[in-house]
Structure formats: C-alpha cells, structure tokens
Amino acid sequence: MDLNKQTTILITCSSGLAPFLQAELTALGFTVDNSHDTGVEVTASLYDCLRLNLHLRTAYNVLYLLKEFTCETPGELYENVRTIPWENIIPVDEYFTVISRVNTASIDNTMFPSLKVKDAIVDRVAQRLGSRPDSGPKRDNLVFGLYWQKNKCRLYLNTSGRKLSDRSYRKMPHTAPLRESLAAGIIIAAGYDGSGPIVLPMCGSGTLAIEAALIAVKRPPGLLRTNFSFMHLKDFDIELWQSLRRDTLKQTKKTAAKSSPPLIIAADIDELAIEAARKNALTAGVEHLIDFEVCDFADTTVPPAGGIIILNPEYGRRLGQIQELEKTYDRIGNFFKQKCAGYIGYIFTGNPALAKKVGLRTSRKIPFYNGDIECRLLKYELYKGSKKNPR
Ligand SMILES: C[S@@+](CC[C@H](N)C(=O)[O-])C[C@H]1O[C@@H](n2cnc3c(N)ncnc32)[C@H](O)[C@@H]1O
C-alpha cells in the first residue's frame, strides 16, 4: 500500500474523550476535519497512522479509509468490497478479521456483513493469486472495520488492531481498573504536565499513576506495544517503523534527561493493590518514577508545595456498600480540607449522590464514561482556608 496517499483517518475513542483526543491531534500537528462523541477525523496518510498509533494516549483505534460507497444490500456490499485490490493489501499467508457496525434496514444480524466482506476479500485474493488468506475473530493480525449506516458504507483498515488503550503493561488488573485511555484522559483533564507533584491515593492497580508518569516524561504509550495491525500489511516496510520507533525513543530519552524527575505518589490501603501497581509500573518502565505507599487515603504523603490530587473511589452497587462509601466520601471532603490546602483536588466517580457527601463546592464537573457508566471528574479548588460547604 502507498504509505503517502492521503485519505480520511477516523480515530475512535470512548464517549467523553473526544475533546482530549482533538487536543492531542492538534498538538501533533494535524488539522481536525470533523469530530463527534466517539471519534475524530483528520486527513492524513498511512505513514501518519504509524505516528498516531505511537503517540495517542486517549484513542481506541486509528482507522484508515479504504473505500466509501453507497450500498443497500449484502450483494452490493460484496461487489463493492471485491473491487478493492486486496491482493496488494493482504499477504496470502496472513490472517485477518472484520469488525462491523451496522445500522441499516436490510440487516438484522451484524455478523452477516462481516462474513460478506470476508468472502469478498478471500474470493478476490484467491482469484488473483490462487491462494486465500485465513480469517477469524482474533484481532492480533490485520483488522478491517465496516461502518454501514442506512445506505452509506465505509470500509477501513484498522491500523491499530487491538485497542490502543490496551498498552500491554497491565499484567495485574486488581479490582475495577480504569481503562488506560480513560486514565490518560483524566490526567490530561486535570491539567497535569509533570511539572508539579501529583498525589494518587486509592491508586488500585496504578493506572492513573502510570499514565501520569508516561505523560510527565513525554513517553508515547505506543512504544510499549510490539504489535499493531499495520505491521501485517503486504510488503510493509518494517525497517521504516523500527527507525520511527528508535527516533521517538531517542527523543524521549533526550527530553527526560533534560527535565527533573516528576514527583508522583501512589497509595492504596490494600497491599495487594500496591503490589499489582508496582508490577504494572515496572512493566511500563516507570516504576522508578513513582513513590508507592500502603495506607489509608487520609495518611497519604501530601507534599506541602501544592499540586494535583486525584482519587478514584469505588461507586458502590449494594446498599451496605453505599452506606460505607458515604462515610468514605465524607472523609475525602475532610481530607481535602485539612491536608490538601494549596492543591487542585479531583474525584472521579460514577455516583453523584455519593459525590454530594464530600461536602465541598466543585469548580468544574467534567463528563466521562467508564464503560457504560456515566461518570464525572469533579474538580475542587482547595485554596488555603477553603470552607466545607454546609449542606
Ligand atoms: C475503584 S478502585 C481504583 C482503581 C484504579 N483507578 C485503577 O485503575 O486500578 C478503588 C481503590 O480504592 C482503594 N481504597 C478503598 N478504600 C480505601 C481507603 N480508605 N484508603 C485507601 N485506599 C482505599 C481500594 O483498595 C481500591 O484499590
């Protein structure tokens, strides 16, 4: 495939992250053409897709548009897909999968369009080259994405394969871990750039701390991954990719050497959580940048200089649990008030009723989704002498 041909690139993300994804794209020098709740579009090349896969923190997948067409029936879908020169895209001994998102009257089984696309691909390759690639559900090799809305179809090469949020450092998930792209979005939304202290009590498996460390040392998360879908393309220039990786790594090391190390404190009451966080940070190559503590959140070290503090307490489902959590949220309010003066405090929660128990006035509520749970990142300006809001 031509690495320099420009086309529409759709970068997907979870609900709530699009503004942060847009900001990342702009910082990387791209002009945003279009943006919606779960995706942002730019015009760029396949080579740009390699850079995007390497650098983006808040994205899910980088999709390179192969063909756009109108289509009413599965037969038309097959014919349109078959016109694409697949013999130049997929090696005959490669494996691929097709993921479809379909909302059209003629289809009620979303597996069916994926099968039609697969048939068109293998039939074309078999006809031209006498042998057919293998296909199935795994996302570890080539991945294609079909978006079929009414009579409009778009077929993409998903250059990422597995979601970019799957950074591959989380070997020990512990309980209720945040997705890495969401954790990065929270850290970015909190305005953290590595220049001041960041304190993360209730750190669980350490996702927020690890993403903060990666941001502080400006290390692109894609450097942690060894496999992307684009690497499986026919005649893919692996040397070009390796040199892009090497150059990025060199630049990252140079930047880190020039700046002073960040101050990141991650704590949790559960020893096993800290064990998991430590191991995950080690896998991510940032364990040396984080100070870990096993303690109640209220005893976490809070450096006096001021900075950012973020808590991600449980939201609770069962009644007994909620009553217990009400006390925890109330204690967080007291902790903010008594120990965190001079900080910007944040609570990430999916339970607004519990959030009220904090009893402090929020200065901002940033909407996010954690899976299908609507959440908020609540911001508290903890100026010295801030008053607990009597409710
Ligand atoms: C929702 S999880 C955090 C998940 C984390 N953001 C991640 O990505 O893995 C909440 C964490 O708060 C911790 N926790 C609960 N009560 C605590 C307390 N009183 N002090 C400190 N940590 C506490 C739990 O052990 C758990 O790891």
XYZ file of C-alpha atoms and ligand atoms in Angstrom:
418
model
C 0.000 0.000 0.000
C 1.126 3.550 -0.720
C 2.352 4.978 2.587
C 1.951 8.585 1.443
C -1.551 8.571 -0.091
C -3.816 10.889 1.890
C -7.273 9.750 2.925
C -9.749 10.235 5.755
C -8.461 8.841 9.033
C -11.064 8.186 11.732
C -9.657 7.947 15.220
C -12.111 6.389 17.650
C -12.308 6.943 21.393
C -14.690 6.343 24.265
C -17.513 8.774 24.986
C -16.218 11.910 26.726
C -12.640 11.644 25.427
C -13.110 13.342 22.011
C -12.084 16.862 23.219
C -8.860 15.469 24.681
C -8.197 13.399 21.565
C -8.705 16.523 19.439
C -6.193 18.413 21.564
C -3.687 15.575 21.192
C -4.132 15.591 17.400
C -3.678 19.345 17.192
C -0.528 19.134 19.327
C 0.828 16.511 16.885
C 0.266 18.971 14.010
C -2.961 17.548 12.498
C -5.965 19.628 11.464
C -9.233 18.193 12.718
C -11.821 17.890 9.893
C -14.670 16.502 11.916
C -15.420 15.434 15.457
C -18.237 13.579 17.195
C -18.822 11.924 20.547
C -16.701 8.827 19.900
C -14.379 9.818 17.077
C -12.312 12.499 15.390
C -11.428 12.701 11.678
C -8.297 14.075 10.042
C -6.924 13.853 6.513
C -3.606 12.040 6.569
C -1.512 9.205 5.160
C -0.805 5.644 6.216
C 2.615 6.810 7.394
C 0.823 9.326 9.660
C -1.177 6.402 11.057
C 2.069 4.873 12.330
C 2.830 8.101 14.207
C -0.700 8.284 15.567
C -0.556 4.699 16.845
C 2.687 5.523 18.583
C 1.678 8.814 20.215
C -2.040 8.916 21.001
C -2.992 8.428 24.654
C -6.782 8.840 24.609
C -7.626 6.967 21.374
C -9.019 3.492 20.802
C -8.247 2.806 17.131
C -6.753 4.575 14.131
C -8.822 3.738 11.038
C -7.562 4.389 7.507
C -10.387 4.780 4.972
C -10.049 2.286 2.102
C -13.351 2.882 0.316
C -16.607 4.775 0.745
C -19.691 3.684 -1.223
C -23.471 3.597 -1.229
C -24.983 0.196 -0.662
C -28.462 -1.221 0.039
C -27.987 -4.993 0.127
C -25.416 -7.635 1.158
C -24.932 -8.408 -2.562
C -23.965 -4.789 -3.285
C -21.670 -4.844 -0.270
C -19.880 -7.923 -1.643
C -19.473 -6.385 -5.117
C -18.122 -3.086 -3.777
C -15.638 -4.741 -1.411
C -14.400 -7.022 -4.183
C -13.272 -4.033 -6.290
C -10.553 -3.191 -3.719
C -7.127 -4.594 -4.719
C -6.826 -6.893 -1.689
C -4.020 -8.842 -3.340
C -1.843 -5.734 -2.742
C -3.004 -5.302 0.859
C -3.101 -8.770 2.492
C -0.285 -11.336 2.188
C -1.786 -14.711 1.152
C -0.413 -16.415 4.260
C -1.780 -13.706 6.616
C -4.773 -13.814 8.967
C -7.412 -11.062 9.104
C -10.637 -10.188 10.841
C -13.555 -7.871 10.028
C -15.467 -5.904 12.646
C -18.791 -4.396 11.551
C -21.022 -1.668 12.910
C -24.259 -1.834 11.014
C -27.436 0.169 11.233
C -29.402 -0.474 8.079
C -32.886 -1.830 7.405
C -31.807 -4.819 5.279
C -29.591 -6.345 8.004
C -30.604 -7.667 11.412
C -27.621 -9.962 12.029
C -24.432 -7.861 12.337
C -22.257 -10.977 11.813
C -23.592 -11.315 8.280
C -21.992 -8.175 6.746
C -18.628 -9.183 8.274
C -18.951 -12.558 6.553
C -19.823 -10.873 3.251
C -16.741 -8.643 3.498
C -14.550 -11.649 4.369
C -15.936 -13.597 1.391
C -15.283 -10.687 -0.985
C -11.709 -10.369 0.278
C -10.755 -14.052 0.101
C -12.508 -14.553 -3.244
C -10.595 -11.638 -4.762
C -7.213 -12.776 -3.397
C -7.864 -16.400 -4.420
C -8.848 -15.327 -7.935
C -5.734 -13.143 -8.381
C -3.128 -15.182 -6.522
C -4.550 -18.720 -6.431
C -4.396 -18.932 -2.635
C -6.516 -17.435 0.144
C -5.661 -15.724 3.450
C -7.133 -17.088 6.663
C -9.822 -15.209 8.650
C -11.489 -15.426 12.052
C -12.312 -13.369 15.160
C -8.784 -12.633 16.524
C -7.604 -9.015 16.416
C -3.876 -9.768 16.531
C -3.169 -9.530 12.795
C -4.890 -7.461 10.097
C -8.162 -5.860 11.154
C -10.741 -4.203 8.889
C -13.698 -2.131 10.048
C -17.026 -1.798 8.234
C -19.357 1.076 9.156
C -22.713 0.718 7.391
C -25.271 3.393 8.228
C -28.516 3.328 6.180
C -27.187 3.187 2.583
C -23.725 4.610 3.330
C -20.779 2.281 3.759
C -17.230 2.956 4.787
C -14.585 0.266 4.858
C -11.461 0.995 6.885
C -8.145 -0.630 7.566
C -7.968 -0.584 11.361
C -4.254 0.165 11.619
C -4.166 -0.430 15.398
C -5.703 -3.909 15.676
C -6.304 -4.241 19.385
C -7.446 -1.006 21.063
C -4.622 1.421 21.826
C -5.928 1.549 25.390
C -4.514 -1.969 25.662
C -0.976 -0.743 26.353
C 0.162 -4.206 27.475
C 1.642 -3.066 30.804
C -1.282 -4.146 32.971
C -0.309 -7.688 33.823
C -2.142 -7.467 37.189
C -5.531 -5.679 36.882
C -6.599 -5.924 40.589
C -10.160 -4.578 41.226
C -12.133 -2.222 38.939
C -9.173 -0.839 36.970
C -9.706 2.149 34.704
C -9.057 1.709 31.014
C -5.651 3.187 30.208
C -7.030 5.690 27.649
C -9.595 6.904 30.197
C -6.908 7.222 32.886
C -4.788 9.268 30.451
C -7.834 11.458 29.677
C -8.375 12.072 33.411
C -4.727 13.031 33.932
C -4.821 15.377 30.905
C -8.172 16.862 32.007
C -6.634 17.556 35.423
C -4.015 19.695 33.655
C -1.058 17.549 34.743
C 2.135 18.060 32.741
C 4.757 16.641 35.086
C 5.957 19.987 36.407
C 4.462 19.730 39.929
C 3.605 16.943 42.379
C 0.694 14.602 41.704
C -0.801 12.529 44.520
C -2.944 9.480 43.760
C -4.445 7.873 46.886
C -6.730 4.861 46.124
C -4.488 4.074 43.151
C -5.617 0.434 42.788
C -3.602 -1.227 40.030
C -1.805 2.063 39.379
C -3.303 3.071 36.022
C -3.557 6.798 36.853
C -0.029 6.837 38.303
C 1.463 5.007 35.310
C -0.305 7.246 32.777
C 0.822 10.314 34.760
C 4.416 9.052 34.673
C 4.254 8.431 30.904
C 2.888 11.960 30.398
C 5.480 13.516 32.736
C 8.421 12.019 30.835
C 6.661 12.544 27.481
C 6.931 8.853 26.608
C 4.482 7.881 23.841
C 2.410 4.902 25.032
C 2.753 3.126 21.665
C 6.407 2.459 22.467
C 5.146 -0.145 24.950
C 3.411 -2.198 22.270
C 5.087 -4.659 19.949
C 2.146 -5.492 17.711
C -0.104 -3.316 15.538
C -2.349 -4.330 12.655
C -0.391 -2.228 10.105
C 2.699 -4.399 10.681
C 0.875 -7.276 8.932
C 0.238 -5.400 5.664
C 1.695 -6.814 2.463
C 5.249 -5.530 1.796
C 5.145 -3.465 4.973
C 8.424 -1.619 5.487
C 9.283 -2.887 8.961
C 12.627 -1.049 8.896
C 10.777 2.263 8.445
C 8.634 1.512 11.510
C 11.629 0.473 13.578
C 13.506 3.634 12.702
C 10.438 5.749 13.621
C 10.325 3.916 16.980
C 14.051 4.329 17.539
C 13.957 8.066 16.745
C 10.961 8.578 19.056
C 12.661 6.655 21.863
C 15.853 8.681 21.424
C 13.885 11.934 21.537
C 12.011 10.769 24.666
C 15.260 9.921 26.453
C 16.769 13.262 25.487
C 13.738 15.162 26.836
C 13.713 13.122 30.069
C 17.432 13.727 30.621
C 16.894 17.495 30.389
C 13.969 17.692 32.842
C 13.899 16.955 36.557
C 12.093 13.729 37.541
C 8.391 14.087 38.386
C 7.036 13.695 41.912
C 4.302 11.049 41.735
C 2.860 9.486 44.888
C 0.541 6.486 44.561
C -1.113 4.907 47.598
C -3.761 2.322 48.441
C -5.000 0.715 51.630
C -4.720 -2.709 50.038
C -1.233 -4.200 49.991
C -2.147 -6.419 47.033
C -3.217 -3.372 45.017
C 0.169 -1.749 45.590
C 1.914 -4.984 44.655
C -0.058 -5.022 41.388
C 0.562 -1.302 40.761
C 4.278 -1.736 41.321
C 4.475 -4.682 38.912
C 2.436 -2.879 36.267
C 4.627 0.217 36.601
C 7.704 -1.974 36.248
C 6.317 -3.453 33.014
C 5.590 0.089 31.775
C 9.169 1.122 32.645
C 8.101 3.868 35.090
C 8.312 2.145 38.491
C 11.366 4.264 39.434
C 9.287 7.442 38.899
C 6.529 6.578 41.402
C 6.622 6.520 45.223
C 4.260 3.792 46.432
C 2.643 3.737 49.872
C 0.303 1.267 51.603
C -2.022 3.356 53.767
C -5.478 4.794 54.263
C -6.008 7.636 51.766
C -6.054 10.169 54.616
C -2.473 9.198 55.565
C -1.031 9.547 52.056
C 2.015 11.807 51.888
C 0.917 15.184 50.527
C 3.983 17.329 49.691
C 3.463 20.845 51.057
C 4.325 22.639 47.800
C 0.842 22.134 46.307
C -0.064 20.273 43.130
C -2.750 17.902 41.892
C -4.500 15.172 43.863
C -6.871 12.664 42.244
C -8.989 9.983 43.931
C -10.968 7.268 42.190
C -13.054 5.734 44.991
C -15.487 2.890 44.375
C -19.006 3.989 43.318
C -20.837 1.167 45.100
C -23.728 -1.000 43.947
C -25.179 -2.710 47.034
C -26.894 -0.798 49.865
C -24.477 -1.830 52.656
C -21.624 -0.839 50.438
C -23.202 2.552 49.679
C -23.627 3.322 53.394
C -19.956 2.507 53.970
C -18.940 4.609 50.947
C -20.964 7.594 52.197
C -18.563 7.733 55.130
C -15.570 7.407 52.801
C -16.716 10.300 50.568
C -17.381 12.425 53.641
C -13.859 11.619 54.890
C -12.430 12.594 51.481
C -14.009 16.040 51.961
C -12.329 16.381 55.350
C -9.012 15.120 53.975
C -9.145 17.683 51.148
C -9.980 20.428 53.605
C -7.489 19.556 56.314
C -4.487 18.173 54.419
C -4.617 19.343 50.807
C -4.689 23.141 51.011
C -2.894 24.614 48.002
C -3.873 21.627 45.799
C -6.347 21.182 42.983
C -8.340 18.132 44.098
C -10.231 15.777 41.795
C -12.626 12.914 42.435
C -13.513 10.563 39.603
C -16.855 8.917 40.336
C -19.938 7.446 38.697
C -22.172 8.115 41.690
C -23.403 11.744 42.013
C -25.275 11.016 45.277
C -22.068 9.823 46.930
C -20.164 12.793 45.481
C -22.504 15.134 47.399
C -21.198 13.608 50.655
C -17.817 15.248 50.001
C -19.470 18.484 51.084
C -17.152 20.815 49.184
C -18.085 23.087 46.307
C -16.940 21.805 42.888
C -15.479 24.330 40.465
C -15.966 22.034 37.434
C -17.609 18.734 36.531
C -16.013 17.065 33.511
C -18.169 14.320 31.919
C -16.681 10.916 31.051
C -17.923 7.370 30.523
C -16.356 4.397 32.251
C -17.725 1.561 30.133
C -21.444 2.348 30.085
C -21.415 4.200 33.423
C -21.740 7.958 33.161
C -19.036 9.485 35.353
C -17.730 12.890 36.334
C -14.300 14.184 37.153
C -15.127 16.641 39.937
C -12.723 19.492 40.463
C -12.180 21.197 43.831
C -10.003 24.295 44.255
C -8.508 23.634 47.655
C -7.263 27.092 48.490
C -5.862 27.517 51.918
C -8.775 28.096 54.296
C -11.494 26.749 51.925
C -14.748 26.265 53.786
C -16.615 23.000 53.891
C -19.922 23.773 52.271
C -22.674 23.118 54.855
C -25.484 21.214 53.194
C -12.048 1.924 42.009
S -10.576 1.314 42.683
C -9.347 2.285 41.893
C -8.954 1.683 40.577
C -7.766 2.371 39.949
N -8.094 3.703 39.457
C -7.186 1.513 38.827
O -7.180 1.931 37.655
O -6.779 0.381 39.118
C -10.617 1.995 44.317
C -9.389 1.659 45.155
O -9.513 2.359 46.398
C -8.909 1.573 47.395
N -9.434 2.013 48.713
C -10.666 1.812 49.235
N -10.771 2.393 50.454
C -9.579 2.994 50.691
C -9.069 3.769 51.775
N -9.812 4.035 52.850
N -7.817 4.267 51.688
C -7.053 3.992 50.594
N -7.467 3.243 49.525
C -8.727 2.744 49.594
C -9.269 0.164 47.051
O -8.351 -0.757 47.628
C -9.196 0.193 45.509
O -7.932 -0.239 45.073
